[in-house]
PDB file of C-alpha atoms in Angstrom:
ATOM      1  CA  MET A   1     -20.417 -57.997 -34.298  1.00 52.00           C
ATOM      2  CA  ALA A   2     -19.066 -60.779 -32.098  1.00 48.00           C
ATOM      3  CA  HIS A   3     -15.599 -59.676 -32.997  1.00 50.00           C
ATOM      4  CA  VAL A   4     -16.339 -56.149 -31.697  1.00 47.00           C
ATOM      5  CA  LYS A   5     -17.675 -57.510 -28.370  1.00 50.00           C
ATOM      6  CA  LYS A   6     -14.595 -59.688 -27.925  1.00 49.00           C
ATOM      7  CA  PHE A   7     -12.303 -56.726 -28.644  1.00 48.00           C
ATOM      8  CA  ALA A   8     -14.232 -54.557 -26.157  1.00 48.00           C
ATOM      9  CA  GLN A   9     -13.964 -57.250 -23.479  1.00 51.00           C
ATOM     10  CA  GLU A  10     -10.222 -57.658 -24.066  1.00 54.00           C
ATOM     11  CA  SER A  11      -9.795 -53.913 -24.005  1.00 59.00           C
ATOM     12  CA  ALA A  12     -11.686 -53.650 -20.705  1.00 56.00           C
ATOM     13  CA  PHE A  13      -9.611 -56.524 -19.327  1.00 56.00           C
ATOM     14  CA  CYS A  14      -6.392 -54.749 -20.288  1.00 63.00           C
ATOM     15  CA  LYS A  15      -7.628 -51.489 -18.824  1.00 64.00           C
ATOM     16  CA  GLY A  16      -8.503 -53.303 -15.608  1.00 68.00           C
ATOM     17  CA  ARG A  17      -4.992 -54.746 -15.376  1.00 73.00           C
ATOM     18  CA  ILE A  18      -3.484 -51.325 -15.976  1.00 73.00           C
ATOM     19  CA  VAL A  19      -5.682 -49.751 -13.304  1.00 72.00           C
ATOM     20  CA  LYS A  20      -4.750 -52.498 -10.809  1.00 73.00           C
ATOM     21  CA  LYS A  21      -1.098 -51.961 -11.646  1.00 73.00           C
ATOM     22  CA  TYR A  22      -1.344 -48.241 -10.915  1.00 72.00           C
ATOM     23  CA  ILE A  23      -3.352 -48.835  -7.735  1.00 71.00           C
ATOM     24  CA  LEU A  24      -0.681 -51.199  -6.449  1.00 72.00           C
ATOM     25  CA  ARG A  25       1.984 -48.676  -7.397  1.00 72.00           C
ATOM     26  CA  TYR A  26       0.223 -45.838  -5.591  1.00 79.00           C
ATOM     27  CA  LYS A  27      -0.497 -48.006  -2.556  1.00 81.00           C
ATOM     28  CA  LYS A  28       3.240 -48.401  -2.102  1.00 80.00           C
ATOM     29  CA  ASP A  29       3.738 -44.655  -2.505  1.00 83.00           C
ATOM     30  CA  ILE A  30       0.993 -43.915   0.010  1.00 79.00           C
ATOM     31  CA  LEU A  31       2.488 -46.446   2.420  1.00 87.00           C
ATOM     32  CA  ILE A  32       5.933 -44.858   2.115  1.00 90.00           C
ATOM     33  CA  ILE A  33       4.545 -41.337   2.576  1.00 89.00           C
ATOM     34  CA  GLY A  34       2.540 -42.524   5.594  1.00 89.00           C
ATOM     35  CA  LEU A  35       5.623 -44.109   7.171  1.00 94.00           C
ATOM     36  CA  ILE A  36       7.624 -40.926   6.624  1.00 96.00           C
ATOM     37  CA  LEU A  37       4.868 -38.838   8.265  1.00 96.00           C
ATOM     38  CA  VAL A  38       4.663 -41.219  11.245  1.00 96.00           C
ATOM     39  CA  PHE A  39       8.462 -41.115  11.633  1.00 96.00           C
ATOM     40  CA  ALA A  40       8.459 -37.303  11.476  1.00 96.00           C
ATOM     41  CA  LEU A  41       5.689 -37.063  14.063  1.00 95.00           C
ATOM     42  CA  LEU A  42       7.462 -39.465  16.422  1.00 94.00           C
ATOM     43  CA  SER A  43      10.730 -37.554  15.999  1.00 93.00           C
ATOM     44  CA  PHE A  44       8.989 -34.278  16.818  1.00 91.00           C
ATOM     45  CA  VAL A  45       7.389 -35.759  19.958  1.00 92.00           C
ATOM     46  CA  VAL A  46      10.673 -37.286  21.156  1.00 90.00           C
ATOM     47  CA  LEU A  47      12.630 -34.069  20.549  1.00 84.00           C
ATOM     48  CA  LYS A  48      10.001 -31.951  22.282  1.00 81.00           C
ATOM     49  CA  ALA A  49       9.835 -34.309  25.274  1.00 82.00           C
ATOM     50  CA  THR A  50      13.612 -34.484  25.757  1.00 80.00           C
ATOM     51  CA  ARG A  51      14.377 -30.748  25.569  1.00 80.00           C
ATOM     52  CA  GLU A  52      15.957 -29.370  28.706  1.00 82.00           C
ATOM     53  CA  ARG A  53      14.806 -26.174  30.351  1.00 82.00           C
ATOM     54  CA  GLY A  54      17.401 -23.450  30.453  1.00 84.00           C
ATOM     55  CA  ALA A  55      18.673 -21.786  33.594  1.00 87.00           C
ATOM     56  CA  PHE A  56      20.126 -18.544  32.233  1.00 92.00           C
ATOM     57  CA  ALA A  57      19.612 -15.968  29.493  1.00 92.00           C
ATOM     58  CA  GLU A  58      22.865 -14.698  28.032  1.00 93.00           C
ATOM     59  CA  VAL A  59      22.725 -11.352  26.217  1.00 93.00           C
ATOM     60  CA  SER A  60      25.342 -10.460  23.595  1.00 92.00           C
ATOM     61  CA  ILE A  61      25.702  -7.244  21.634  1.00 90.00           C
ATOM     62  CA  ASP A  62      27.967  -7.155  18.596  1.00 87.00           C
ATOM     63  CA  GLY A  63      29.396 -10.577  19.549  1.00 87.00           C
ATOM     64  CA  LYS A  64      30.369  -9.588  23.102  1.00 90.00           C
ATOM     65  CA  THR A  65      28.530 -11.022  26.103  1.00 91.00           C
ATOM     66  CA  VAL A  66      27.221  -8.073  28.114  1.00 91.00           C
ATOM     67  CA  ALA A  67      24.973  -9.799  30.656  1.00 90.00           C
ATOM     68  CA  SER A  68      23.683 -13.126  31.948  1.00 91.00           C
ATOM     69  CA  TYR A  69      20.474 -13.418  33.961  1.00 91.00           C
ATOM     70  CA  SER A  70      18.813 -16.277  35.788  1.00 91.00           C
ATOM     71  CA  LEU A  71      15.498 -17.355  34.279  1.00 91.00           C
ATOM     72  CA  SER A  72      14.169 -18.024  37.769  1.00 89.00           C
ATOM     73  CA  GLU A  73      14.041 -14.291  38.603  1.00 90.00           C
ATOM     74  CA  ASP A  74      11.528 -12.047  36.830  1.00 91.00           C
ATOM     75  CA  ARG A  75      13.136  -8.878  35.501  1.00 91.00           C
ATOM     76  CA  GLU A  76      13.169  -6.347  32.697  1.00 93.00           C
ATOM     77  CA  GLU A  77      16.400  -4.904  31.282  1.00 91.00           C
ATOM     78  CA  THR A  78      17.030  -2.270  28.627  1.00 93.00           C
ATOM     79  CA  PHE A  79      20.035  -2.657  26.327  1.00 90.00           C
ATOM     80  CA  GLN A  80      21.243   0.296  24.248  1.00 87.00           C
ATOM     81  CA  THR A  81      23.627   0.200  21.339  1.00 82.00           C
ATOM     82  CA  SER A  82      26.286   2.847  20.696  1.00 80.00           C
ATOM     83  CA  ASP A  83      24.005   4.654  18.230  1.00 81.00           C
ATOM     84  CA  GLY A  84      21.151   4.989  20.760  1.00 84.00           C
ATOM     85  CA  ALA A  85      18.963   2.074  19.583  1.00 87.00           C
ATOM     86  CA  TYR A  86      17.403  -0.020  22.314  1.00 91.00           C
ATOM     87  CA  ASN A  87      15.883  -3.420  23.113  1.00 92.00           C
ATOM     88  CA  ILE A  88      13.918  -4.243  26.247  1.00 93.00           C
ATOM     89  CA  VAL A  89      14.541  -7.860  27.257  1.00 93.00           C
ATOM     90  CA  CYS A  90      12.053  -9.318  29.710  1.00 95.00           C
ATOM     91  CA  ILE A  91      12.213 -12.479  31.838  1.00 93.00           C
ATOM     92  CA  GLU A  92       8.911 -13.765  33.221  1.00 93.00           C
ATOM     93  CA  LYS A  93       7.954 -17.172  34.619  1.00 90.00           C
ATOM     94  CA  GLY A  94      11.166 -18.822  33.422  1.00 89.00           C
ATOM     95  CA  LYS A  95      10.944 -17.493  29.860  1.00 92.00           C
ATOM     96  CA  VAL A  96      12.852 -14.730  28.099  1.00 94.00           C
ATOM     97  CA  TYR A  97      11.569 -12.507  25.294  1.00 94.00           C
ATOM     98  CA  VAL A  98      12.104  -9.105  23.706  1.00 94.00           C
ATOM     99  CA  LYS A  99       9.309  -6.898  24.966  1.00 92.00           C
ATOM    100  CA  GLU A 100      10.110  -3.771  22.980  1.00 91.00           C
ATOM    101  CA  ALA A 101      12.632  -2.608  20.385  1.00 91.00           C
ATOM    102  CA  ASP A 102      13.008   0.379  18.106  1.00 89.00           C
ATOM    103  CA  CYS A 103      14.314  -1.583  15.118  1.00 87.00           C
ATOM    104  CA  ARG A 104      12.498  -1.051  11.835  1.00 87.00           C
ATOM    105  CA  ASP A 105      11.324  -4.644  11.300  1.00 87.00           C
ATOM    106  CA  GLY A 106      10.469  -5.679  14.882  1.00 87.00           C
ATOM    107  CA  LEU A 107      11.218  -9.343  14.185  1.00 91.00           C
ATOM    108  CA  CYS A 108      12.953  -9.779  17.545  1.00 88.00           C
ATOM    109  CA  MET A 109       9.653  -9.069  19.305  1.00 90.00           C
ATOM    110  CA  GLN A 110       7.846 -11.631  17.146  1.00 91.00           C
ATOM    111  CA  GLN A 111      10.226 -14.520  17.958  1.00 89.00           C
ATOM    112  CA  GLY A 112       8.258 -15.381  21.069  1.00 90.00           C
ATOM    113  CA  LYS A 113       9.222 -16.575  24.526  1.00 92.00           C
ATOM    114  CA  LYS A 114      12.212 -18.891  24.858  1.00 92.00           C
ATOM    115  CA  SER A 115      13.016 -21.234  27.734  1.00 89.00           C
ATOM    116  CA  ASP A 116      14.817 -24.326  26.354  1.00 88.00           C
ATOM    117  CA  ILE A 117      18.599 -24.700  26.179  1.00 89.00           C
ATOM    118  CA  GLY A 118      20.014 -23.490  22.869  1.00 88.00           C
ATOM    119  CA  GLU A 119      17.075 -21.328  21.823  1.00 90.00           C
ATOM    120  CA  THR A 120      17.953 -17.820  20.673  1.00 93.00           C
ATOM    121  CA  ILE A 121      16.368 -14.479  19.947  1.00 94.00           C
ATOM    122  CA  VAL A 122      18.173 -12.310  17.410  1.00 93.00           C
ATOM    123  CA  CYS A 123      17.816  -8.622  16.558  1.00 91.00           C
ATOM    124  CA  LEU A 124      19.979  -8.117  13.478  1.00 90.00           C
ATOM    125  CA  PRO A 125      19.698  -4.313  13.178  1.00 88.00           C
ATOM    126  CA  HIS A 126      20.964  -3.901  16.769  1.00 88.00           C
ATOM    127  CA  LYS A 127      23.328  -6.925  16.684  1.00 89.00           C
ATOM    128  CA  LEU A 128      21.674  -8.240  19.840  1.00 91.00           C
ATOM    129  CA  VAL A 129      21.490 -11.997  20.569  1.00 94.00           C
ATOM    130  CA  VAL A 130      19.741 -13.557  23.566  1.00 94.00           C
ATOM    131  CA  THR A 131      20.685 -17.217  24.113  1.00 94.00           C
ATOM    132  CA  VAL A 132      19.191 -19.597  26.665  1.00 93.00           C
ATOM    133  CA  THR A 133      21.931 -21.608  28.368  1.00 90.00           C
ATOM    134  CA  GLY A 134      21.834 -24.359  30.944  1.00 84.00           C
ATOM    135  CA  GLY A 135      24.894 -24.523  33.151  1.00 62.00           C
ATOM    136  CA  PRO A 136      26.022 -22.226  35.942  1.00 55.00           C
ATOM    137  CA  GLN A 137      27.090 -18.800  34.764  1.00 49.00           C
TER     138      GLN A 137
END
């Protein structure tokens, strides 16, 4: 009987060491994951804070620049492709967006308002690209 108690105590001791070992191992993993998340959050904040506002919206159809508009002037322009398809590009309060389009998927209208340098809106069916640029045009 004493032998059984001793074996049970040793077994519990071994299990305790194994559990501690895994806890220490997972603590390191949790620490590493936490550091990665903190780094990602800081990177996002820094990138968002350092983005420059654009000055112009450049509209290209089929790879050719057809127009460039200042983001400081509110306006609405309609662009038609050779096959009669259209996109209505709108500039309001320093932001550009596609207000209306007759493409089948409508993804260009769902891309939201853009105002930072380098942001783009793309309508693949109509081969239309709106890019926010910074310098004088």
